[in-house]
Short mmCIF file of C-alpha atoms in Angstrom, two decimals:
data_model
loop_
_atom_site.label_atom_id
_atom_site.label_comp_id
_atom_site.label_asym_id
_atom_site.label_seq_id
_atom_site.Cartn_x
_atom_site.Cartn_y
_atom_site.Cartn_z
CA MET A 1 191.07 188.63 46.06
CA ILE A 2 191.67 191.38 42.79
CA SER A 3 193.48 194.99 44.37
CA LEU A 4 192.91 197.47 42.08
CA LYS A 5 189.84 199.68 43.34
CA ASN A 6 191.50 203.54 43.54
CA LYS A 7 194.48 202.06 41.51
CA LYS A 8 194.92 204.49 38.39
CA VAL A 9 195.57 201.83 35.18
CA LEU A 10 196.57 203.05 31.85
CA VAL A 11 194.89 201.22 28.93
CA PHE A 12 197.41 201.31 26.27
CA GLY A 13 195.82 201.15 22.95
CA LEU A 14 192.14 200.36 23.05
CA GLY A 15 192.53 198.80 19.15
CA VAL A 16 189.01 197.85 17.01
CA GLN A 17 189.07 194.23 17.51
CA GLY A 18 186.62 193.98 21.44
CA GLY A 19 189.86 193.18 23.39
CA GLY A 20 190.62 196.24 24.37
CA VAL A 21 186.85 197.05 25.66
CA ALA A 22 186.57 193.72 27.37
CA THR A 23 190.00 194.90 28.82
CA THR A 24 189.05 198.37 29.90
CA ASN A 25 185.49 197.50 31.13
CA TRP A 26 186.32 195.16 33.18
CA LEU A 27 189.00 197.89 35.32
CA LEU A 28 185.96 199.27 35.22
CA LYS A 29 184.18 196.71 37.04
CA HIS A 30 186.48 196.73 39.79
CA GLY A 31 186.78 199.75 40.46
CA ALA A 32 189.74 201.27 38.80
CA LYS A 33 190.35 204.43 37.85
CA VAL A 34 190.79 204.02 33.41
CA THR A 35 192.72 206.40 31.34
CA VAL A 36 192.78 204.42 27.90
CA THR A 37 195.55 206.20 25.08
CA ASP A 38 195.78 204.83 21.80
CA LEU A 39 197.12 206.04 17.85
CA LYS A 40 193.92 205.84 16.79
CA THR A 41 191.23 209.24 16.64
CA LYS A 42 188.06 209.49 18.24
CA LYS A 43 186.84 209.05 14.83
CA GLU A 44 188.24 206.02 14.12
CA LEU A 45 187.95 204.50 17.57
CA ALA A 46 184.53 205.37 17.71
CA ARG A 47 182.30 201.75 17.68
CA SER A 48 185.09 201.03 20.42
CA LEU A 49 184.41 203.95 22.48
CA ALA A 50 180.42 203.72 22.26
CA ASN A 51 180.99 199.79 23.78
CA ILE A 52 182.99 201.49 27.05
CA LYS A 53 181.25 200.37 29.95
CA GLY A 54 181.51 203.11 32.53
CA SER A 55 183.71 206.91 32.37
CA VAL A 56 187.78 206.99 31.12
CA LYS A 57 189.44 210.09 30.46
CA LEU A 58 190.52 209.54 26.56
CA ARG A 59 194.40 210.46 25.40
CA LEU A 60 194.15 209.85 21.70
CA ASP A 61 195.13 210.05 18.65
CA GLY A 62 198.84 209.94 20.13
CA HIS A 63 200.63 208.80 23.31
CA ASP A 64 202.35 210.94 26.55
CA VAL A 65 204.55 209.87 28.60
CA ASN A 66 202.82 211.91 31.24
CA ASP A 67 199.70 209.82 31.58
CA ILE A 68 202.38 206.62 31.95
CA ALA A 69 204.22 208.53 34.83
CA LYS A 70 200.52 209.38 36.71
CA SER A 71 199.72 205.64 35.82
CA ASP A 72 199.33 203.00 39.27
CA VAL A 73 199.40 200.36 36.76
CA VAL A 74 200.27 200.26 32.48
CA VAL A 75 198.17 197.32 30.83
CA ILE A 76 199.29 197.13 26.90
CA ASN A 77 197.17 195.95 24.53
CA PRO A 78 198.88 192.52 23.16
CA ASP A 79 199.75 194.14 20.10
CA VAL A 80 202.11 196.41 21.39
CA PRO A 81 205.55 195.04 21.42
CA LEU A 82 207.95 195.48 25.17
CA THR A 83 210.42 197.63 22.99
CA SER A 84 208.62 200.51 22.49
CA ASP A 85 209.31 203.72 23.45
CA TYR A 86 206.89 204.05 26.29
CA VAL A 87 206.54 200.81 26.69
CA ARG A 88 210.53 201.01 27.68
CA PHE A 89 209.63 203.98 30.04
CA ALA A 90 207.33 202.18 31.89
CA PHE A 91 209.44 199.78 33.01
CA ASP A 92 212.52 203.07 33.66
CA GLN A 93 209.29 204.21 36.11
CA GLY A 94 209.41 201.12 38.44
CA LYS A 95 205.40 200.84 36.69
CA ALA A 96 203.00 197.77 37.02
CA VAL A 97 202.86 196.70 33.00
CA GLU A 98 200.30 194.27 33.07
CA ASN A 99 198.46 192.77 29.95
CA GLU A 100 195.30 190.51 29.59
CA ALA A 101 197.06 187.20 30.41
CA THR A 102 199.60 188.41 33.20
CA LEU A 103 196.41 189.64 34.81
CA PHE A 104 194.29 186.46 34.63
CA TYR A 105 197.32 184.76 36.00
CA ARG A 106 197.51 187.32 39.15
CA TYR A 107 194.12 187.24 40.13
CA TRP A 108 193.22 183.09 39.47
CA GLN A 109 193.76 181.47 42.71
CA LYS A 110 193.02 178.05 40.69
CA PRO A 111 194.89 175.48 39.22
CA ILE A 112 196.18 176.15 35.24
CA ILE A 113 197.19 174.27 32.20
CA GLY A 114 198.83 176.73 29.69
CA VAL A 115 199.00 175.52 26.09
CA SER A 116 201.20 177.89 23.73
CA GLY A 117 203.11 177.06 20.04
CA THR A 118 202.80 177.50 16.56
CA ARG A 119 200.36 175.53 15.47
CA GLY A 120 197.27 173.09 17.54
CA LYS A 121 197.36 175.06 20.62
CA THR A 122 192.96 176.04 20.22
CA THR A 123 192.45 172.95 19.61
CA THR A 124 195.00 171.60 22.48
CA SER A 125 193.45 173.59 24.49
CA HIS A 126 189.69 173.13 23.51
CA TRP A 127 189.89 169.25 23.61
CA ILE A 128 191.80 169.23 27.43
CA ASN A 129 189.20 171.13 28.63
CA HIS A 130 186.79 168.92 26.97
CA PHE A 131 188.70 165.92 29.01
CA LEU A 132 188.41 168.03 31.48
CA SER A 133 184.94 167.57 32.16
CA ALA A 134 185.40 164.45 33.02
CA LYS A 135 186.15 165.07 36.67
CA PHE A 136 186.24 168.92 36.98
CA LYS A 137 184.07 172.23 35.97
CA SER A 138 186.43 174.57 33.26
CA SER A 139 186.20 176.75 30.93
CA VAL A 140 189.53 177.75 28.23
CA ALA A 141 190.63 180.07 28.08
CA GLY A 142 192.88 183.36 25.53
CA ASN A 143 192.86 183.62 22.28
CA SER A 144 188.96 183.46 21.88
CA HIS A 145 186.43 185.54 20.69
CA ASP A 146 184.29 183.13 23.22
CA TYR A 147 186.08 182.59 26.48
CA PRO A 148 188.98 185.79 26.82
CA PHE A 149 190.55 185.54 29.64
CA LEU A 150 189.28 188.89 32.26
CA LYS A 151 184.94 187.03 31.33
CA VAL A 152 186.34 183.46 32.59
CA LEU A 153 188.21 184.65 35.74
CA ASP A 154 185.12 186.39 36.86
CA LYS A 155 183.54 182.68 36.94
CA GLN A 156 186.24 181.46 38.32
CA ASN A 157 184.30 180.73 41.87
CA ARG A 158 181.80 178.35 39.33
CA LEU A 159 185.22 176.50 38.39
CA ASP A 160 187.69 174.62 39.11
CA ILE A 161 190.48 174.26 36.12
CA ALA A 162 191.44 176.72 33.76
CA VAL A 163 193.28 176.02 30.02
CA THR A 164 194.92 178.95 28.88
CA GLU A 165 195.81 180.12 25.42
CA MET A 166 198.35 181.66 25.18
CA PRO A 167 199.81 183.42 21.96
CA SER A 168 203.53 184.40 22.07
CA PHE A 169 202.07 188.64 22.59
CA HIS A 170 200.63 187.53 25.90
CA LEU A 171 203.83 185.61 26.89
CA GLU A 172 206.27 188.31 26.57
CA LEU A 173 205.85 189.42 29.88
CA PHE A 174 206.00 186.36 32.45
CA ASP A 175 210.15 186.39 32.83
CA ARG A 176 209.45 189.23 34.11
CA THR A 177 206.96 188.14 37.22
CA ASN A 178 206.87 184.98 39.03
CA LEU A 179 203.22 183.54 37.22
CA LYS A 180 202.95 180.77 35.88
CA PRO A 181 200.40 177.46 35.21
CA HIS A 182 200.56 174.23 36.82
CA THR A 183 200.88 172.47 33.48
CA ALA A 184 203.27 173.83 30.80
CA VAL A 185 201.95 172.56 26.97
CA ILE A 186 203.95 173.89 24.57
CA THR A 187 202.05 172.11 21.20
CA ASN A 188 205.59 172.94 18.23
CA ILE A 189 207.81 175.93 17.05
CA TYR A 190 207.48 177.08 13.20
CA HIS A 191 208.73 180.08 11.66
CA ASP A 192 205.50 182.47 12.91
CA HIS A 193 205.64 186.56 13.57
CA PHE A 194 208.56 187.29 11.40
CA ASN A 195 206.92 190.99 11.67
CA ARG A 196 207.34 191.17 15.61
CA TYR A 197 210.51 189.10 16.38
CA SER A 198 214.03 190.03 14.35
CA ILE A 199 215.38 186.85 15.26
CA TYR A 200 213.55 183.31 15.70
CA GLU A 201 215.32 182.71 19.32
CA LYS A 202 213.44 185.23 19.84
CA TYR A 203 210.16 184.02 19.60
CA VAL A 204 211.34 180.52 20.42
CA LYS A 205 211.74 182.71 24.32
CA ALA A 206 208.49 184.18 24.19
CA LYS A 207 206.90 181.16 23.60
CA SER A 208 209.61 179.41 26.88
CA ASN A 209 208.60 182.18 29.27
CA LEU A 210 204.69 180.21 29.55
CA TYR A 211 206.98 177.53 32.43
CA VAL A 212 210.52 179.93 32.81
CA ASN A 213 209.03 180.23 36.68
CA GLN A 214 208.00 176.51 36.99
CA THR A 215 209.41 174.18 39.98
CA ASP A 216 209.99 170.99 40.88
CA THR A 217 206.34 171.37 41.48
CA ASP A 218 205.00 171.37 38.70
CA ASP A 219 204.74 169.63 34.99
CA LEU A 220 205.88 170.57 31.35
CA ILE A 221 205.23 169.05 28.00
CA LEU A 222 207.18 169.22 24.84
CA ASN A 223 206.79 168.10 21.32
CA PHE A 224 209.83 165.09 21.27
CA ASP A 225 209.32 165.73 17.48
CA ASN A 226 210.24 169.23 16.67
CA ARG A 227 213.92 170.41 16.72
CA TRP A 228 213.21 173.01 18.86
CA THR A 229 212.01 170.87 22.37
CA PRO A 230 215.82 171.20 23.52
CA ALA A 231 216.57 174.44 22.84
CA LEU A 232 213.13 175.21 25.22
CA ARG A 233 213.82 172.05 27.59
CA ALA A 234 216.97 174.24 28.65
CA ARG A 235 215.03 177.25 29.50
CA ASN A 236 213.83 175.06 33.09
CA ILE A 237 215.28 172.10 33.43
CA GLN A 238 213.24 172.56 36.72
CA PRO A 239 209.41 171.13 35.91
CA ARG A 240 208.59 167.75 35.70
CA LEU A 241 209.29 166.70 32.08
CA TRP A 242 206.16 164.69 30.08
CA TYR A 243 206.62 164.30 26.39
CA PHE A 244 204.45 163.63 23.93
CA SER A 245 205.55 162.30 20.19
CA LEU A 246 204.48 160.27 17.01
CA LYS A 247 207.47 158.22 17.64
CA LYS A 248 208.07 155.57 20.31
CA ILE A 249 210.34 157.97 23.37
CA PRO A 250 213.60 156.81 24.86
CA GLU A 251 213.42 154.37 27.82
CA ARG A 252 213.33 156.24 31.25
CA SER A 253 211.18 159.43 29.98
CA ARG A 254 207.47 159.94 30.57
CA GLY A 255 205.27 160.76 27.76
CA LEU A 256 202.39 159.82 25.30
CA PHE A 257 203.64 158.58 22.16
CA PHE A 258 202.03 156.82 18.76
CA GLN A 259 202.88 153.85 17.96
CA TYR A 260 200.39 150.62 15.20
CA GLY A 261 197.41 153.21 15.67
CA TYR A 262 197.87 153.68 20.24
CA GLY A 263 198.75 155.81 22.47
CA VAL A 264 201.30 154.23 24.46
CA PHE A 265 201.44 156.12 27.71
CA HIS A 266 204.93 155.30 28.79
CA ASP A 267 206.28 156.14 32.67
CA ASN A 268 210.09 155.63 32.99
CA ASP A 269 209.75 151.83 32.52
CA ASN A 270 206.49 151.03 32.90
CA VAL A 271 205.12 150.74 29.85
CA LYS A 272 200.68 150.23 28.53
CA ARG A 273 198.50 151.15 25.68
CA ALA A 274 196.48 153.95 27.28
CA LEU A 275 194.66 154.49 24.06
CA ASP A 276 192.90 153.32 21.17
CA LEU A 277 193.45 155.86 18.30
CA ARG A 278 193.18 152.95 15.17
CA THR A 279 190.30 155.16 13.48
CA PHE A 280 190.93 158.27 14.90
CA ALA A 281 192.76 159.63 11.55
CA ASN A 282 189.52 158.66 9.22
CA LYS A 283 187.51 160.41 11.22
CA TRP A 284 189.86 163.72 11.85
CA GLY A 285 193.50 163.79 9.92
CA ASN A 286 196.64 162.58 10.63
CA HIS A 287 197.68 166.56 12.07
CA ASN A 288 195.34 165.41 14.47
CA VAL A 289 196.52 162.48 15.96
CA GLU A 290 199.33 164.65 16.59
CA ASN A 291 196.58 166.59 18.99
CA VAL A 292 194.47 164.44 20.94
CA LEU A 293 198.19 162.79 22.00
CA THR A 294 198.62 166.34 23.79
CA ALA A 295 195.29 166.98 24.71
CA SER A 296 194.79 163.48 26.09
CA LEU A 297 198.46 164.05 28.58
CA ALA A 298 197.43 167.07 29.44
CA ALA A 299 194.69 165.88 31.07
CA HIS A 300 196.29 162.42 32.47
CA VAL A 301 198.57 164.56 34.58
CA ALA A 302 196.37 167.11 35.39
CA GLY A 303 193.96 163.57 36.95
CA ILE A 304 192.06 162.34 34.80
CA GLU A 305 191.47 158.37 34.14
CA TRP A 306 192.98 157.09 30.72
CA TYR A 307 189.35 154.97 29.96
CA ASP A 308 187.24 158.59 30.93
CA ILE A 309 189.79 160.22 28.02
CA GLN A 310 188.98 157.12 25.71
CA ARG A 311 185.39 157.44 26.25
CA LEU A 312 186.06 161.29 25.53
CA ILE A 313 187.68 161.04 22.67
CA GLN A 314 184.06 160.10 20.97
CA SER A 315 182.29 163.19 21.56
CA LEU A 316 185.13 165.89 20.86
CA PRO A 317 183.90 169.01 19.63
CA GLN A 318 184.55 170.45 16.31
CA VAL A 319 186.57 174.32 17.20
CA PRO A 320 185.08 176.67 14.85
CA TYR A 321 186.90 178.02 11.57
CA ARG A 322 189.75 174.98 12.37
CA GLN A 323 189.16 172.98 10.07
CA GLU A 324 185.22 172.88 9.83
CA VAL A 325 182.73 171.50 7.73
CA VAL A 326 181.08 174.30 7.31
CA PHE A 327 178.76 172.36 4.32
CA ASP A 328 178.45 169.39 3.20
CA ASN A 329 175.64 168.09 0.73
CA GLY A 330 177.15 164.62 0.14
CA THR A 331 178.77 165.60 -4.05
CA LEU A 332 180.01 169.43 -2.50
CA LYS A 333 181.78 169.70 1.10
CA ILE A 334 182.98 172.87 1.91
CA ILE A 335 186.12 173.54 4.63
CA ASN A 336 186.90 177.03 6.50
CA ASP A 337 190.34 177.19 7.69
CA THR A 338 190.80 180.67 8.14
CA THR A 339 192.60 180.48 11.66
CA ALA A 340 195.05 178.26 9.39
CA THR A 341 197.25 181.38 9.03
CA SER A 342 200.85 180.05 8.64
CA PRO A 343 202.32 177.82 6.04
CA GLU A 344 202.24 175.02 8.51
CA GLY A 345 198.80 175.32 8.94
CA SER A 346 198.00 175.28 5.52
CA ILE A 347 199.68 171.87 4.86
CA ALA A 348 198.02 170.30 7.23
CA ALA A 349 194.23 171.52 5.97
CA VAL A 350 195.18 170.06 2.41
CA LYS A 351 196.99 167.56 3.40
CA ARG A 352 194.47 165.96 5.06
CA PHE A 353 191.79 166.99 2.32
CA GLY A 354 193.52 167.44 -0.35
CA SER A 355 192.39 165.87 -3.98
CA PRO A 356 192.77 165.95 -8.28
CA THR A 357 188.90 167.38 -6.58
CA THR A 358 189.70 169.98 -3.92
CA ILE A 359 189.95 173.64 -4.75
CA LEU A 360 192.29 175.82 -2.40
CA ILE A 361 191.35 178.93 -1.96
CA THR A 362 193.96 180.86 -0.19
CA GLY A 363 196.36 184.42 0.09
CA GLY A 364 196.45 186.50 2.98
CA THR A 365 199.17 189.15 4.88
CA ASP A 366 202.51 188.95 4.64
CA ARG A 367 204.64 188.38 7.97
CA ASN A 368 207.70 187.77 6.63
CA LEU A 369 207.78 183.83 6.32
CA MET A 370 208.27 181.53 3.50
CA PHE A 371 206.36 179.31 1.92
CA GLU A 372 208.87 177.60 -0.45
CA ASN A 373 208.21 174.36 1.85
CA TRP A 374 203.87 175.07 0.54
CA GLY A 375 205.16 175.38 -2.47
CA LYS A 376 205.91 172.17 -2.91
CA ILE A 377 203.50 170.09 -1.22
CA VAL A 378 200.28 172.44 -1.83
CA SER A 379 201.21 171.58 -5.26
CA SER A 380 201.15 167.76 -4.50
CA PHE A 381 197.91 167.60 -3.61
CA VAL A 382 195.97 169.93 -4.48
CA ILE A 383 196.37 170.55 -8.65
CA PRO A 384 197.51 173.89 -10.14
CA GLU A 385 194.59 175.32 -11.34
CA ASN A 386 192.30 174.66 -8.66
CA ILE A 387 194.61 177.21 -6.60
CA ILE A 388 193.19 179.96 -6.29
CA PHE A 389 194.85 183.47 -4.37
CA LEU A 390 192.66 185.75 -3.04
CA ALA A 391 194.91 189.05 -3.34
CA GLY A 392 197.45 190.06 -0.60
CA SER A 393 201.12 190.88 0.46
CA ALA A 394 201.39 186.78 0.76
CA THR A 395 199.87 185.56 -2.09
CA ASP A 396 202.82 187.34 -4.13
CA LYS A 397 204.99 184.99 -2.05
CA MET A 398 203.09 181.65 -2.39
CA ILE A 399 202.91 181.94 -6.10
CA TYR A 400 206.00 182.34 -6.05
CA ALA A 401 206.60 179.16 -4.62
CA LEU A 402 204.54 177.99 -7.08
CA LYS A 403 206.53 178.36 -10.50
CA HIS A 404 207.46 174.52 -10.82
CA THR A 405 203.87 174.44 -11.70
CA LYS A 406 204.93 176.46 -14.88
CA HIS A 407 200.93 177.36 -14.17
CA THR A 408 199.63 181.01 -14.15
CA PHE A 409 197.74 181.67 -10.69
CA GLU A 410 195.50 184.53 -11.05
CA LYS A 411 194.53 187.43 -7.87
CA TYR A 412 190.94 187.70 -6.92
CA GLU A 413 190.14 191.40 -5.11
CA THR A 414 187.85 189.66 -2.65
CA LEU A 415 186.99 187.31 -0.90
CA GLU A 416 183.03 186.62 -2.49
CA THR A 417 185.38 186.46 -6.45
CA CYS A 418 187.29 183.56 -4.95
CA ILE A 419 184.12 181.79 -3.83
CA GLN A 420 182.34 182.26 -6.53
CA ALA A 421 185.39 180.89 -8.78
CA ALA A 422 185.86 177.63 -6.29
CA LEU A 423 182.12 177.25 -6.80
CA MET A 424 182.73 177.58 -10.55
CA LYS A 425 185.88 175.02 -10.84
CA ALA A 426 183.55 172.52 -8.24
CA ALA A 427 180.53 172.08 -10.74
CA ASN A 428 183.11 170.30 -12.92
CA TYR A 429 182.85 167.37 -10.41
CA PRO A 430 180.50 165.08 -9.47
CA ASP A 431 182.47 165.03 -6.07
CA ALA A 432 184.11 168.05 -4.66
CA THR A 433 185.84 170.28 -1.92
CA ILE A 434 186.71 173.75 -1.80
CA VAL A 435 188.92 174.46 1.51
CA PHE A 436 189.45 177.93 2.41
CA SER A 437 193.51 177.73 4.30
CA PRO A 438 195.11 180.92 3.99
CA GLY A 439 198.26 180.06 4.83
CA SER A 440 199.01 184.37 5.83
CA LYS A 441 197.13 186.22 8.67
CA SER A 442 193.70 188.26 7.09
CA PHE A 443 194.51 192.35 8.35
CA GLU A 444 194.77 193.98 4.54
CA LYS A 445 190.97 192.91 3.73
CA PHE A 446 189.31 191.97 7.53
CA LYS A 447 190.04 192.38 11.14
CA ASN A 448 191.45 188.87 12.15
CA GLU A 449 190.82 186.17 10.83
CA TYR A 450 188.08 184.93 13.44
CA ASP A 451 186.28 188.23 10.75
CA ARG A 452 188.09 186.60 7.87
CA GLY A 453 185.88 182.99 8.44
CA GLU A 454 183.11 184.50 9.82
CA ARG A 455 182.58 186.52 6.67
CA PHE A 456 183.14 183.03 4.55
CA ASN A 457 180.44 181.55 6.47
CA LYS A 458 177.75 184.20 5.31
CA LEU A 459 178.89 184.36 1.96
CA ILE A 460 179.03 180.66 1.80
CA LYS A 461 175.16 180.75 3.07
CA LYS A 462 174.53 183.09 0.15
CA PHE A 463 176.03 181.42 -2.25
CA THR A 464 175.29 177.75 -1.26
CA ARG A 465 171.04 179.25 -0.63
CA LYS A 466 171.50 180.30 -4.90
CA ASN A 467 172.85 177.51 -6.71
CA PRO A 468 170.56 174.58 -7.00
CA LYS A 469 173.47 172.14 -7.25
CA SER A 470 174.75 173.17 -3.68
#
């Protein structure tokens, strides 16, 4: 039961992307007395404020510790770091500090599969949910405009299980609680969010908060091939451990690995071919082999039989904005991969779609990431004159990573001009592929990567209607 009626709740960070508004409305719906505080002004937050459904107190254009002192609960926006002096004050005052993920986990009364990691967590979450449909009524919840935590929480009477996608920002509070999923999945760990975490270890620790409270009745699924897995495993040795891998896993271990085109299930001494994946990479790309192994293993651990998983692989959903084909007329294919917000994400796209007739649109906002490896790999799959850059703080670093090509790259100020340039290049080939894979964040020009992806799709529709070749 959700016990927030007449509680004094401070929403710390309303924001302009909609998450703060959704949280505020959910709190009002459940009877809380809400105060909203934000550094932005009333004018800057006008659109967000207009979407609040109920009466709230406002403390805008700055924060006040007195609002924290008067509150029973402080609900922080994921963009607010725990190092904030105001958040520290809330802890010092003994206040209940929550975010939308902790609220979900606190009030959800049914099994949860939690998925985190640097890359692949969205695809993995959606594919787990797809496999669960063989036996359960389930839903994805979390890092999604379509499936926000608290909206799904209110539907729990109609569901059997939830698959939560867990970015590191949402996990930062978990080691201060007893919250946990029944099955935790960490897809991988790569460089990310260095604008938030001063050292790599802090980022890894945030990810491992997903399972820090698990016991020996819970399950933990880790990537055997990732170099950070030993450090992750050391954080909590209690849950039952499972691995997924692109190579054979050790004897007397449990998990699912890829060998000779098959998903091989290893449960201590029991080894069997569980899945036929011989044609999978042709359709979905090599990087998605790892994602389907992860999703299949998590679903099987949750109670789905291998024959049902094999059957449902044929109807796996295409996750929007993740290497999504948004146009294909037989001579021109256009891919929207806006959620490639790191070098590794963009690398996966060029490995899948790269060719002498591929045009790559890339570039965006920096988060103190490294692009040296990105530059080496991208130039092996896409010819330099077919790389188009959208201007941004990461773009200069990306161009520098391609200095070995001796090519002079032009930067375009708008996504529209990038697309126009890409279409002109595509017209030189009988068959061409345009891949929009930024390899970086989007905040200098867009609200977020989803806003970026929506604008890309609208522009593609606009230009392909005009272009007879398309």
